[in-house]
Coordinates of C-alpha atoms and ligand atoms in Angstrom, one line a residue:
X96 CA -7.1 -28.9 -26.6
X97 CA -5.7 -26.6 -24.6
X98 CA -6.1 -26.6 -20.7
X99 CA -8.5 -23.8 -20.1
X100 CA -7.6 -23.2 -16.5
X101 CA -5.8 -20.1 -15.6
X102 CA -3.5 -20.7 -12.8
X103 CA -2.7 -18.4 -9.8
X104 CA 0.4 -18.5 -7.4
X105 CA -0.7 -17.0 -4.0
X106 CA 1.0 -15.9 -1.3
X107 CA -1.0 -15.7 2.0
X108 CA -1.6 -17.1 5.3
X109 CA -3.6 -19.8 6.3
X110 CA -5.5 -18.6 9.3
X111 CA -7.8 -22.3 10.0
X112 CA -10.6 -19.7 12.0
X113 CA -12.4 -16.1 11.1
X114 CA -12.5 -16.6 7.2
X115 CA -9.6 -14.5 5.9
X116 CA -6.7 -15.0 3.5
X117 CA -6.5 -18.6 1.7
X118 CA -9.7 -19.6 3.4
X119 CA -11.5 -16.9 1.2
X120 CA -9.2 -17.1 -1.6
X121 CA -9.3 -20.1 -2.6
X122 CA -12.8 -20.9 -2.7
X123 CA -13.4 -17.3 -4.4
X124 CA -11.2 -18.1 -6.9
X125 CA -11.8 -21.6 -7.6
X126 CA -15.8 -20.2 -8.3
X127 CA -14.4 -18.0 -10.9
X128 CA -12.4 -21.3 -13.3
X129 CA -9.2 -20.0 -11.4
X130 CA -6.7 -22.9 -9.7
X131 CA -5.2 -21.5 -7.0
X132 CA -1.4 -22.9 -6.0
X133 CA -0.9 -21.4 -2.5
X134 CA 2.0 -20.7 -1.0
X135 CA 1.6 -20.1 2.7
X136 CA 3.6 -17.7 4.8
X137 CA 2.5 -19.3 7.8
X138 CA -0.2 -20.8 9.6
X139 CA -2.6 -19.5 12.1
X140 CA -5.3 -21.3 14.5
X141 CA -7.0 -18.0 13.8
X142 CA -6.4 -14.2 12.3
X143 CA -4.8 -11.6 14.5
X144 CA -8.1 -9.5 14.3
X145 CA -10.0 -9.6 17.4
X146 CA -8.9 -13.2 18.6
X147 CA -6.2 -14.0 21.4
X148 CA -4.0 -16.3 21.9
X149 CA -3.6 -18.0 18.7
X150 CA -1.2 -20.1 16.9
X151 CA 1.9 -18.7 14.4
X152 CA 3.7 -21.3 12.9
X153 CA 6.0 -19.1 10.6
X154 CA 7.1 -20.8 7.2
X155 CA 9.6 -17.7 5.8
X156 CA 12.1 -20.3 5.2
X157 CA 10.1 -22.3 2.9
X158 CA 9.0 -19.6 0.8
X159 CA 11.9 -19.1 -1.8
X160 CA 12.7 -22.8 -2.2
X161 CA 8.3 -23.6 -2.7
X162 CA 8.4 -20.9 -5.0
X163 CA 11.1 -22.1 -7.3
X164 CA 9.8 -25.6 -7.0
X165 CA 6.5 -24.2 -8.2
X166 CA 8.6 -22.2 -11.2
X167 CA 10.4 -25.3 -12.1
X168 CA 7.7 -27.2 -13.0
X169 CA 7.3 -26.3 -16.5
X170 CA 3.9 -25.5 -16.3
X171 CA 2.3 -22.1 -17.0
X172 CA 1.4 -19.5 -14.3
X173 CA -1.0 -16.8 -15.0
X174 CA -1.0 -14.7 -12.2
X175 CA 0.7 -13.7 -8.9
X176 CA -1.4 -12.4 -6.0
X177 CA 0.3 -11.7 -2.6
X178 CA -1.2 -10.3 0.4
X179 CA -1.0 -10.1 4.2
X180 CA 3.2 -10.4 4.9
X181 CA 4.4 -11.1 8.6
X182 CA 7.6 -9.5 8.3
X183 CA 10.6 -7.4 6.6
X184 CA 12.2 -10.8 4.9
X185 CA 8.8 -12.3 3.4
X186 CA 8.5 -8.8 1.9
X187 CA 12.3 -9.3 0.4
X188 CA 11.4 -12.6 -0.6
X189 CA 8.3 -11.0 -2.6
X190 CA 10.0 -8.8 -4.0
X191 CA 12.0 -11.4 -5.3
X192 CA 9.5 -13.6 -6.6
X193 CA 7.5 -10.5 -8.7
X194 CA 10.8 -9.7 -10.2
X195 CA 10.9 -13.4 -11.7
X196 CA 7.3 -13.3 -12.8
X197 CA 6.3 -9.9 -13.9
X198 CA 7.3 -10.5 -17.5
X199 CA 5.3 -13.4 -17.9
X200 CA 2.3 -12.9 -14.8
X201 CA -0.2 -10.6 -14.4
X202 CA 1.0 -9.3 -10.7
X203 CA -1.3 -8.2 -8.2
X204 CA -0.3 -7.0 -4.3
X205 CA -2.6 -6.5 -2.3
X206 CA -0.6 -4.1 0.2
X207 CA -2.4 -5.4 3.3
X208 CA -0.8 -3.1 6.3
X209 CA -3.9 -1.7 8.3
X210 CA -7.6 -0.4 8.3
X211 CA -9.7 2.3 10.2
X212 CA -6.8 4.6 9.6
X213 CA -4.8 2.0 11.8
X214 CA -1.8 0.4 10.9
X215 CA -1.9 -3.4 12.6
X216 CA 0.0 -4.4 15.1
X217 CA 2.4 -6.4 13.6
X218 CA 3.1 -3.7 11.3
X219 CA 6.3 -1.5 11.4
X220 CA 7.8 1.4 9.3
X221 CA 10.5 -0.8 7.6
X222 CA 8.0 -3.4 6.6
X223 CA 6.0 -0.3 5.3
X224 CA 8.8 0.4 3.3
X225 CA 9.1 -2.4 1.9
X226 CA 5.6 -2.7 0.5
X227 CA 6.2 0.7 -1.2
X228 CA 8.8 -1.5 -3.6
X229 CA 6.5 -4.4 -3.8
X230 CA 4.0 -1.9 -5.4
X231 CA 6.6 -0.3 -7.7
X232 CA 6.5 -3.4 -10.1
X233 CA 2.6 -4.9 -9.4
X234 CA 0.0 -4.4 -12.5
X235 CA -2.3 -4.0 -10.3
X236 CA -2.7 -2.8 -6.5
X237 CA -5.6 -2.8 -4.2
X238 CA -4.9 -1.1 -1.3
X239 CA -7.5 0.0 1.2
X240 CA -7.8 3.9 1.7
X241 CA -6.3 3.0 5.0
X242 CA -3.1 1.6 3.6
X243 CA -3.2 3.9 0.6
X244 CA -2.5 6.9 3.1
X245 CA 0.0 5.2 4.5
X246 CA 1.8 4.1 1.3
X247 CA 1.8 7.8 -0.2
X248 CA 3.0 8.7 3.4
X249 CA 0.0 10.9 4.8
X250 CA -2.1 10.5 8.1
X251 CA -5.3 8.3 7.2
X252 CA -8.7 10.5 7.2
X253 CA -11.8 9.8 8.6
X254 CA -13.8 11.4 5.8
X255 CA -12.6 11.7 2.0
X256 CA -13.9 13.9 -0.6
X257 CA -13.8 13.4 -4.5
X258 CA -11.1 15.5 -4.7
X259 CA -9.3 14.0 -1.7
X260 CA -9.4 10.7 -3.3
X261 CA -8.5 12.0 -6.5
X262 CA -5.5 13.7 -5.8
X263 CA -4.3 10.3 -3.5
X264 CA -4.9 7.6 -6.7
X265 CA -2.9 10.4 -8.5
X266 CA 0.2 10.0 -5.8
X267 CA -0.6 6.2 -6.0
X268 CA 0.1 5.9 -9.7
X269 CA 3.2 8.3 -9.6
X270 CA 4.8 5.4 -7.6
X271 CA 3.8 2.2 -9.5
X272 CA 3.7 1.3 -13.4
X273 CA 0.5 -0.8 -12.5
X274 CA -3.6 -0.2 -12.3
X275 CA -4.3 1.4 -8.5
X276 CA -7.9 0.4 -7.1
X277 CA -8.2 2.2 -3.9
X278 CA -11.2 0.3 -2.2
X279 CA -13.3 1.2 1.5
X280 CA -13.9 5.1 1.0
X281 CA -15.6 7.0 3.4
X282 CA -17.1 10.4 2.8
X283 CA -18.4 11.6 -0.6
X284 CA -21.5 9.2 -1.0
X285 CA -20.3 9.0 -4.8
X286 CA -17.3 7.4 -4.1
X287 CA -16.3 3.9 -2.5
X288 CA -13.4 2.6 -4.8
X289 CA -11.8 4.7 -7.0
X290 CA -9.4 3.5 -10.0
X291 CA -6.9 4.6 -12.6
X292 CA -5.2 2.6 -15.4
X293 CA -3.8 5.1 -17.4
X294 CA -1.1 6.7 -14.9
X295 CA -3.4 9.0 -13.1
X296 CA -4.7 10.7 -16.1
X297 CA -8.1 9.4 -15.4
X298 CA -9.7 8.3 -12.3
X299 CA -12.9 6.3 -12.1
X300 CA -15.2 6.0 -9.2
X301 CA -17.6 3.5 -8.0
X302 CA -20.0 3.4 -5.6
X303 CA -21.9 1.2 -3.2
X304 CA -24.9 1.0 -0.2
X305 CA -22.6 1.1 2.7
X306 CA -22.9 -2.2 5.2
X307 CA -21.9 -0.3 8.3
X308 CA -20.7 -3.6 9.8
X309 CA -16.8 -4.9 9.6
X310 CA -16.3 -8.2 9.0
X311 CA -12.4 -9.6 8.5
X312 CA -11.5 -11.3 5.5
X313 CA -13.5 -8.9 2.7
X314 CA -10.5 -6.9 1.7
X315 CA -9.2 -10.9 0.6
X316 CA -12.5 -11.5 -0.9
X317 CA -12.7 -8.1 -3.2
X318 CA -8.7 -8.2 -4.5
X319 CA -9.7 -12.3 -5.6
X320 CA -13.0 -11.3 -7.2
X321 CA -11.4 -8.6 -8.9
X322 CA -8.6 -10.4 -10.2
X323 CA -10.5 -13.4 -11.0
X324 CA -12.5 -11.1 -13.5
X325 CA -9.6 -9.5 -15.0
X326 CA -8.0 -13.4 -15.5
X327 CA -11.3 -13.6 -17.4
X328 CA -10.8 -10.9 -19.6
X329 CA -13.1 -8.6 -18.0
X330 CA -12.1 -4.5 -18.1
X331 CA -11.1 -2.7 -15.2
X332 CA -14.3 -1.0 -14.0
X333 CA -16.2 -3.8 -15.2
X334 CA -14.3 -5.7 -12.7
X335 CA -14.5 -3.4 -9.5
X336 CA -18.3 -2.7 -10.0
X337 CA -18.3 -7.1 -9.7
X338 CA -16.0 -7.5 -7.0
X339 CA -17.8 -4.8 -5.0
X340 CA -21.3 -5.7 -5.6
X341 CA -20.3 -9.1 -4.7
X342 CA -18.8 -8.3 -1.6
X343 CA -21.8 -6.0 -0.5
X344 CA -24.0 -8.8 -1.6
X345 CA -22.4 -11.4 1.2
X346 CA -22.2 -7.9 4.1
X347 CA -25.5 -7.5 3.4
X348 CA -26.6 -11.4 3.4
X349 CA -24.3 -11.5 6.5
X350 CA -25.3 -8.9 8.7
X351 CA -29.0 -10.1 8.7
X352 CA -27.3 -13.3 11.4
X353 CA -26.4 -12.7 15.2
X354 CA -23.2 -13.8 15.2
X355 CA -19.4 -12.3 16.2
X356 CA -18.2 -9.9 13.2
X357 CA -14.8 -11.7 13.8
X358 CA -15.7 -14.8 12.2
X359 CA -16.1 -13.2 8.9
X360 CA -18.7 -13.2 6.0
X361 CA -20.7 -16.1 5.6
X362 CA -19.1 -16.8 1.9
X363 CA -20.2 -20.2 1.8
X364 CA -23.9 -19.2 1.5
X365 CA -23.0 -16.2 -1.4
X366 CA -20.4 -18.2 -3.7
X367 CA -23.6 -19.5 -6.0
X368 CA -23.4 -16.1 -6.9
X369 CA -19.8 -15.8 -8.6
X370 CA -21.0 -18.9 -11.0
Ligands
PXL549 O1 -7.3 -10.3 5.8 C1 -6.1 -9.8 6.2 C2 -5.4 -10.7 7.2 C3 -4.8 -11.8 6.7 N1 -4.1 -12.7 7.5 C4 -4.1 -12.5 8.8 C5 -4.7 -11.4 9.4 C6 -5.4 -10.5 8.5 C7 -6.1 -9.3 9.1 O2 -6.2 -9.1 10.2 O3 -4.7 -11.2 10.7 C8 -3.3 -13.4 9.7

């Protein structure tokens, strides 16, 4: 019989404190049936969100040569998920790796550049180019209103209405072939992701019960829910409306605790949930 697994090749960080990146991914994916091969940028004592003085042990130069190591092994990949990048040459080297895959992976990026209408720090208008080809060829993207301001090159809002939104999945899809899910919203009370698959001709909204709190880590958690359920064979909407009630779910479970917002969701309590 046929191994049922689906397999993923991920390209993150490892951040070892504040729950983001692999240390969301892979147990979020792993309680979906996915296997998860990660390929780590580089590793982190913590994330660069609200913590000081952390480790950076950057691994660009491994990248390529782990990657075709990974593609040389005969074995079948499914998927190919890549998120947070630390500079302009891990975004080349993506760009190489989606070009080997995209005929034979579902590709999703996760254009990870910013939030709050801020870009962060270690963020920079070439490596903002750059993500603007790494979306080009992705069957699916998942920015963050934030970063989708910034990747159809307007000033982030604070407020969005339908029409706003609208009009930016529209721009979205005019510069990639793939499925846009813009996620985080703020403004119309209808809206809090909106989606199109069919090129903009469409666009779907969604909508959840604000948290009001920030928590790293749940951008990492909705883009591996969401592709999880489309590895499944789940439909588009079907697969947002998951992902986000999910992620509200572990917010709202979360936020009832007095501890720093910094350390991220408190997955480990919520996963029973993706079963
Ligand atoms: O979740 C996004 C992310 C991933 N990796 C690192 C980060 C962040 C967000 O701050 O700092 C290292």
């Amino acid at each position: 019989m046929k191994n049922p697994i689906k397999k993923v090749i991920a390209v993150h960080d490892l951040s070892g404190f504040g729950r983001c990146s692999f240390s969301v991914i892979i147990p979020t994916l792993s309680a979906l049936g996915v296997q998860v091969c990660p390929l780590p940028t580089a590793v982190l004592s913590t994330h660069t969100g609200g913590y000081q003085g952390f480790t950076f042990r950057d691994l660009t130069e491994d990248i390529v040569p782990y990657f075709d190591h990974l593609t040389s092994l005969g074995t079948e990949f499914h998927a190919f998920y890549s998120g947070f990048l630390g500079n302009v040459e891990q975004i080349e080297q993506v760009e190489y790796m989606i070009n080997r895959v995209k005929d034979t992976m579902t590709v999703l990026v996760d254009p990870v550049m910013g939030e709050d209408g801020e870009l962060y720090s270690t963020y920079n208008e070439e490596m903002m180019h750059g993500m603007k080809r790494l979306v080009r060829d992705a069957h699916v993207i998942t920015p963050n209103v934030t970063e989708a301001s910034f990747l159809i090159g307007e000033t982030p809002k604070a407020e969005y209405t339908k029409d706003d939104v609208k009009n930016m999945v529209q721009s979205l899809c005019r510069m990639t072939k793939g499925k846009v899910v813009v996620t985080g919203i703020e403004g119309d009370r209808s809206v809090n992701c909106a989606f199109s698959e069919d090129g903009g001709v469409t666009v779907g909204f969604t909508s959840n019960k604000r948290v009001g709190r920030q928590y790293p880590g749940t951008g990492d958690i909705f883009a591996s829910v969401l592709l999880g359920r489309l590895l499944q064979g789940n439909a588009l909407e079907d697969s947002i409306k998951n992902s986000s009630a999910f992620v509200r779910s572990v917010m709202e479970y979360s936020a009832q605790f007095d501890y720093p917002e910094r350390e991220g969701v408190l997955l480990e309590a919520k996963l029973q949930e993706l079963f």
